[in-house]
PDB file of C-alpha atoms in Angstrom:
ATOM      1  CA  SER A   1       0.000   0.000   0.000  1.00 80.00           C
ATOM      2  CA  LEU A   2       1.058   3.541  -0.782  1.00 84.00           C
ATOM      3  CA  ILE A   3      -0.611   6.215   1.329  1.00 88.00           C
ATOM      4  CA  GLY A   4      -0.287   9.674  -0.195  1.00 90.00           C
ATOM      5  CA  ASP A   5       0.606  10.996  -3.632  1.00 93.00           C
ATOM      6  CA  VAL A   6       3.176   9.292  -5.868  1.00 93.00           C
ATOM      7  CA  LEU A   7       5.397  11.650  -7.909  1.00 94.00           C
ATOM      8  CA  THR A   8       7.832  10.124 -10.406  1.00 94.00           C
ATOM      9  CA  GLN A   9       8.986  10.420 -14.013  1.00 95.00           C
ATOM     10  CA  ASN A  10       9.484   7.915 -16.814  1.00 96.00           C
ATOM     11  CA  THR A  11       8.789   5.012 -14.460  1.00 95.00           C
ATOM     12  CA  THR A  12       6.940   1.754 -15.036  1.00 96.00           C
ATOM     13  CA  LEU A  13       4.524   1.176 -12.175  1.00 94.00           C
ATOM     14  CA  ASN A  14       3.200  -2.421 -12.207  1.00 95.00           C
ATOM     15  CA  LEU A  15       0.233  -3.168  -9.945  1.00 95.00           C
ATOM     16  CA  SER A  16      -0.420  -6.799  -9.076  1.00 95.00           C
ATOM     17  CA  GLY A  17      -2.435  -8.858  -6.632  1.00 94.00           C
ATOM     18  CA  THR A  18      -5.844  -8.236  -5.174  1.00 92.00           C
ATOM     19  CA  THR A  19      -4.873  -5.846  -2.378  1.00 86.00           C
ATOM     20  CA  ALA A  20      -2.743  -3.266  -4.237  1.00 81.00           C
ATOM     21  CA  ARG A  21      -3.614   0.191  -2.940  1.00 84.00           C
ATOM     22  CA  ILE A  22      -2.574   3.739  -3.764  1.00 90.00           C
ATOM     23  CA  ALA A  23      -4.441   6.204  -1.541  1.00 90.00           C
ATOM     24  CA  GLY A  24      -3.554   9.374  -3.422  1.00 92.00           C
ATOM     25  CA  ASN A  25      -2.835  10.775  -6.858  1.00 94.00           C
ATOM     26  CA  VAL A  26      -0.161   9.333  -9.148  1.00 95.00           C
ATOM     27  CA  ILE A  27       1.887  11.666 -11.349  1.00 95.00           C
ATOM     28  CA  ASN A  28       4.246   9.598 -13.488  1.00 95.00           C
ATOM     29  CA  THR A  29       5.203  11.978 -16.302  1.00 94.00           C
ATOM     30  CA  GLY A  30       6.350  10.012 -19.349  1.00 95.00           C
ATOM     31  CA  GLY A  31       5.869   6.671 -17.616  1.00 96.00           C
ATOM     32  CA  SER A  32       3.364   3.827 -17.596  1.00 97.00           C
ATOM     33  CA  ILE A  33       0.945   2.351 -15.081  1.00 96.00           C
ATOM     34  CA  ASN A  34       0.086  -1.300 -15.684  1.00 97.00           C
ATOM     35  CA  LEU A  35      -2.501  -3.495 -14.010  1.00 97.00           C
ATOM     36  CA  LEU A  36      -0.979  -6.930 -14.456  1.00 97.00           C
ATOM     37  CA  SER A  37      -2.933 -10.121 -15.080  1.00 97.00           C
ATOM     38  CA  GLY A  38      -4.595 -11.216 -11.849  1.00 97.00           C
ATOM     39  CA  ALA A  39      -4.638  -7.688 -10.388  1.00 96.00           C
ATOM     40  CA  HIS A  40      -7.845  -6.238  -8.928  1.00 96.00           C
ATOM     41  CA  PHE A  41      -7.390  -2.518  -8.355  1.00 94.00           C
ATOM     42  CA  THR A  42      -9.771   0.207  -7.132  1.00 93.00           C
ATOM     43  CA  PRO A  43      -8.419   3.731  -7.720  1.00 92.00           C
ATOM     44  CA  GLU A  44      -8.503   6.222  -4.847  1.00 92.00           C
ATOM     45  CA  GLY A  45      -7.052   9.180  -6.765  1.00 92.00           C
ATOM     46  CA  THR A  46      -6.216  10.454 -10.245  1.00 94.00           C
ATOM     47  CA  PHE A  47      -3.551   9.119 -12.611  1.00 94.00           C
ATOM     48  CA  THR A  48      -1.228  11.142 -14.824  1.00 95.00           C
ATOM     49  CA  SER A  49       0.992   8.950 -16.970  1.00 95.00           C
ATOM     50  CA  ALA A  50       1.814   8.503 -20.644  1.00 96.00           C
ATOM     51  CA  THR A  51      -0.060   5.177 -20.535  1.00 97.00           C
ATOM     52  CA  PHE A  52      -2.441   3.343 -18.222  1.00 97.00           C
ATOM     53  CA  GLN A  53      -2.988  -0.296 -19.194  1.00 98.00           C
ATOM     54  CA  VAL A  54      -5.398  -2.933 -17.916  1.00 98.00           C
ATOM     55  CA  ALA A  55      -3.913  -6.289 -18.970  1.00 98.00           C
ATOM     56  CA  ASN A  56      -5.940  -9.315 -20.028  1.00 98.00           C
ATOM     57  CA  GLY A  57      -6.870 -11.023 -16.760  1.00 97.00           C
ATOM     58  CA  ALA A  58      -6.694  -7.780 -14.719  1.00 98.00           C
ATOM     59  CA  THR A  59      -9.675  -5.857 -13.292  1.00 97.00           C
ATOM     60  CA  LEU A  60     -10.061  -2.119 -12.778  1.00 97.00           C
ATOM     61  CA  ASN A  61     -12.858  -1.561 -10.222  1.00 96.00           C
ATOM     62  CA  VAL A  62     -14.745   1.745 -10.351  1.00 96.00           C
ATOM     63  CA  GLU A  63     -17.460   1.926  -7.759  1.00 94.00           C
ATOM     64  CA  GLU A  64     -20.902   3.428  -8.180  1.00 95.00           C
ATOM     65  CA  SER A  65     -20.780   7.243  -8.622  1.00 92.00           C
ATOM     66  CA  GLN A  66     -16.952   7.225  -8.867  1.00 94.00           C
ATOM     67  CA  VAL A  67     -14.836   8.438 -11.803  1.00 95.00           C
ATOM     68  CA  ALA A  68     -11.376   7.033 -12.507  1.00 95.00           C
ATOM     69  CA  SER A  69      -9.577  10.046 -14.037  1.00 95.00           C
ATOM     70  CA  ILE A  70      -6.652   9.211 -16.307  1.00 96.00           C
ATOM     71  CA  THR A  71      -4.472  11.918 -17.848  1.00 96.00           C
ATOM     72  CA  GLY A  72      -2.750  10.122 -20.712  1.00 97.00           C
ATOM     73  CA  ASP A  73      -3.663   7.152 -22.909  1.00 98.00           C
ATOM     74  CA  TYR A  74      -5.712   4.161 -21.728  1.00 98.00           C
ATOM     75  CA  THR A  75      -5.632   0.600 -23.065  1.00 98.00           C
ATOM     76  CA  GLN A  76      -8.034  -2.042 -21.772  1.00 98.00           C
ATOM     77  CA  SER A  77      -7.491  -5.727 -22.497  1.00 98.00           C
ATOM     78  CA  GLY A  78      -8.949  -6.910 -19.179  1.00 98.00           C
ATOM     79  CA  ALA A  79     -12.120  -6.062 -17.255  1.00 97.00           C
ATOM     80  CA  LEU A  80     -13.651  -2.787 -16.158  1.00 97.00           C
ATOM     81  CA  HIS A  81     -15.899  -3.585 -13.182  1.00 97.00           C
ATOM     82  CA  ILE A  82     -18.412  -0.822 -12.393  1.00 97.00           C
ATOM     83  CA  GLY A  83     -21.146  -0.322  -9.835  1.00 96.00           C
ATOM     84  CA  ALA A  84     -24.532   1.082 -10.936  1.00 96.00           C
ATOM     85  CA  SER A  85     -27.920   1.959  -9.469  1.00 95.00           C
ATOM     86  CA  ASN A  86     -29.397   4.170 -12.217  1.00 94.00           C
ATOM     87  CA  ASN A  87     -28.485   5.661 -15.575  1.00 92.00           C
ATOM     88  CA  SER A  88     -26.630   8.599 -14.001  1.00 93.00           C
ATOM     89  CA  ASN A  89     -25.140   6.905 -10.928  1.00 95.00           C
ATOM     90  CA  HIS A  90     -22.519   4.429 -12.159  1.00 97.00           C
ATOM     91  CA  GLY A  91     -18.750   4.005 -12.324  1.00 97.00           C
ATOM     92  CA  ARG A  92     -16.860   5.755 -15.119  1.00 98.00           C
ATOM     93  CA  VAL A  93     -13.387   6.085 -16.627  1.00 98.00           C
ATOM     94  CA  SER A  94     -12.451   9.522 -18.006  1.00 97.00           C
ATOM     95  CA  VAL A  95      -9.377   9.628 -20.282  1.00 98.00           C
ATOM     96  CA  THR A  96      -7.749  12.856 -21.508  1.00 97.00           C
ATOM     97  CA  GLY A  97      -5.767  11.037 -24.214  1.00 98.00           C
ATOM     98  CA  ASN A  98      -6.668   8.144 -26.479  1.00 98.00           C
ATOM     99  CA  ALA A  99      -8.592   5.085 -25.303  1.00 98.00           C
ATOM    100  CA  VAL A 100      -8.254   1.632 -26.887  1.00 98.00           C
ATOM    101  CA  LEU A 101     -10.355  -1.410 -26.028  1.00 98.00           C
ATOM    102  CA  THR A 102      -8.831  -4.606 -27.404  1.00 98.00           C
ATOM    103  CA  PRO A 103     -10.895  -7.648 -28.491  1.00 97.00           C
ATOM    104  CA  THR A 104     -10.431  -9.182 -24.994  1.00 97.00           C
ATOM    105  CA  ALA A 105     -11.749  -6.112 -23.116  1.00 97.00           C
ATOM    106  CA  THR A 106     -14.810  -6.790 -20.966  1.00 97.00           C
ATOM    107  CA  PHE A 107     -17.208  -4.990 -18.649  1.00 97.00           C
ATOM    108  CA  VAL A 108     -18.657  -6.315 -15.415  1.00 96.00           C
ATOM    109  CA  VAL A 109     -21.687  -4.444 -14.063  1.00 95.00           C
ATOM    110  CA  ASP A 110     -22.545  -4.772 -10.388  1.00 94.00           C
ATOM    111  CA  VAL A 111     -26.133  -3.479 -10.213  1.00 93.00           C
ATOM    112  CA  ASN A 112     -27.217  -2.356  -6.762  1.00 92.00           C
ATOM    113  CA  ALA A 113     -30.187  -4.405  -5.483  1.00 90.00           C
ATOM    114  CA  VAL A 114     -31.938  -1.050  -4.936  1.00 91.00           C
ATOM    115  CA  ASN A 115     -31.929   0.505  -8.412  1.00 91.00           C
ATOM    116  CA  THR A 116     -34.144   2.396 -10.854  1.00 92.00           C
ATOM    117  CA  LEU A 117     -32.825   0.889 -14.091  1.00 92.00           C
ATOM    118  CA  ALA A 118     -35.237  -0.185 -16.836  1.00 90.00           C
ATOM    119  CA  ASN A 119     -34.992  -1.811 -20.268  1.00 90.00           C
ATOM    120  CA  GLY A 120     -33.733   0.569 -22.938  1.00 92.00           C
ATOM    121  CA  GLU A 121     -31.815   2.815 -20.537  1.00 94.00           C
ATOM    122  CA  THR A 122     -28.154   3.611 -21.091  1.00 96.00           C
ATOM    123  CA  LEU A 123     -25.231   3.855 -18.721  1.00 97.00           C
ATOM    124  CA  ALA A 124     -23.681   6.687 -20.722  1.00 97.00           C
ATOM    125  CA  GLY A 125     -19.991   7.498 -20.798  1.00 98.00           C
ATOM    126  CA  VAL A 126     -18.717   4.431 -18.976  1.00 98.00           C
ATOM    127  CA  ILE A 127     -15.465   5.213 -20.792  1.00 98.00           C
ATOM    128  CA  THR A 128     -14.864   8.631 -22.368  1.00 98.00           C
ATOM    129  CA  ALA A 129     -11.805   9.874 -24.247  1.00 98.00           C
ATOM    130  CA  SER A 130     -10.784  13.389 -25.207  1.00 98.00           C
ATOM    131  CA  GLY A 131      -8.573  11.924 -27.944  1.00 98.00           C
ATOM    132  CA  THR A 132      -9.579   9.053 -30.189  1.00 98.00           C
ATOM    133  CA  LEU A 133     -11.567   6.081 -28.944  1.00 98.00           C
ATOM    134  CA  THR A 134     -10.982   2.716 -30.613  1.00 97.00           C
ATOM    135  CA  ASN A 135     -13.333  -0.041 -29.492  1.00 97.00           C
ATOM    136  CA  ASN A 136     -12.355  -3.457 -30.866  1.00 96.00           C
ATOM    137  CA  ALA A 137     -14.249  -5.331 -28.139  1.00 95.00           C
ATOM    138  CA  PRO A 138     -17.409  -7.260 -29.055  1.00 92.00           C
ATOM    139  CA  SER A 139     -20.725  -5.707 -28.010  1.00 91.00           C
ATOM    140  CA  ASN A 140     -21.663  -8.788 -25.945  1.00 92.00           C
ATOM    141  CA  ASN A 141     -18.642  -8.369 -23.652  1.00 93.00           C
ATOM    142  CA  VAL A 142     -20.717  -7.374 -20.600  1.00 93.00           C
ATOM    143  CA  SER A 143     -21.422  -9.656 -17.630  1.00 91.00           C
ATOM    144  CA  GLY A 144     -21.937  -9.617 -13.902  1.00 82.00           C
ATOM    145  CA  SER A 145     -25.507  -8.522 -13.422  1.00 81.00           C
ATOM    146  CA  ALA A 146     -28.044 -11.155 -12.383  1.00 81.00           C
ATOM    147  CA  LEU A 147     -30.723  -8.461 -12.748  1.00 80.00           C
ATOM    148  CA  PHE A 148     -30.100  -7.127 -16.270  1.00 88.00           C
ATOM    149  CA  ASP A 149     -28.363  -7.827 -19.571  1.00 91.00           C
ATOM    150  CA  PHE A 150     -26.232  -5.094 -21.156  1.00 93.00           C
ATOM    151  CA  VAL A 151     -24.429  -4.607 -24.467  1.00 94.00           C
ATOM    152  CA  SER A 152     -21.588  -2.163 -25.056  1.00 95.00           C
ATOM    153  CA  VAL A 153     -21.952   0.441 -27.785  1.00 96.00           C
ATOM    154  CA  THR A 154     -19.553   3.058 -29.113  1.00 97.00           C
ATOM    155  CA  ASN A 155     -21.037   6.547 -29.125  1.00 96.00           C
ATOM    156  CA  GLY A 156     -18.491   8.950 -30.638  1.00 97.00           C
ATOM    157  CA  LYS A 157     -15.676   9.242 -28.085  1.00 98.00           C
ATOM    158  CA  ALA A 158     -17.519   7.202 -25.463  1.00 98.00           C
ATOM    159  CA  VAL A 159     -18.434   3.624 -24.676  1.00 98.00           C
ATOM    160  CA  ASP A 160     -21.945   3.278 -23.273  1.00 97.00           C
ATOM    161  CA  LEU A 161     -23.687   0.232 -21.816  1.00 96.00           C
ATOM    162  CA  LEU A 162     -27.236  -0.283 -23.075  1.00 95.00           C
ATOM    163  CA  LEU A 163     -29.641  -2.228 -20.899  1.00 94.00           C
ATOM    164  CA  VAL A 164     -31.365  -4.678 -23.261  1.00 90.00           C
ATOM    165  CA  ALA A 165     -33.264  -7.100 -21.009  1.00 81.00           C
ATOM    166  CA  GLY A 166     -33.906  -8.327 -17.511  1.00 71.00           C
ATOM    167  CA  GLY A 167     -31.360 -10.937 -16.439  1.00 56.00           C
TER     168      GLY A 167
END
């Protein structure tokens, strides 16, 4: 665990395991932040780095009503696990650079038992990018909710999750 801000340059920061914790902001100018396969990480601050990567087999957890803010480029090959209770109260990833979702990228939606979601609603802007957004993941790459079924859709520079049916 790291308690407080992390300030470094041109460094590779590899996060592994299920208890990795950084309780602060990370400024890693010119460097990379990598969630390695098997890692389960919940951000508690913002990230500034040339790249932020979620490897295949890794999970980035963003709780309901939280935003994971990434200054730099974002690549997702693993899972983005979000909490949700309605179409405006859900986890999000905001990227100031480019965002790339590879064919192995997935979403896991943890719907609160007390929710106001209904068929046809959209969890908008689950991932947003100020630069380009490239989504090579299949639309049926969403799991986790016993209550609802979702599909991922690209909407300009955002990836949204559309609720298509009760689970």
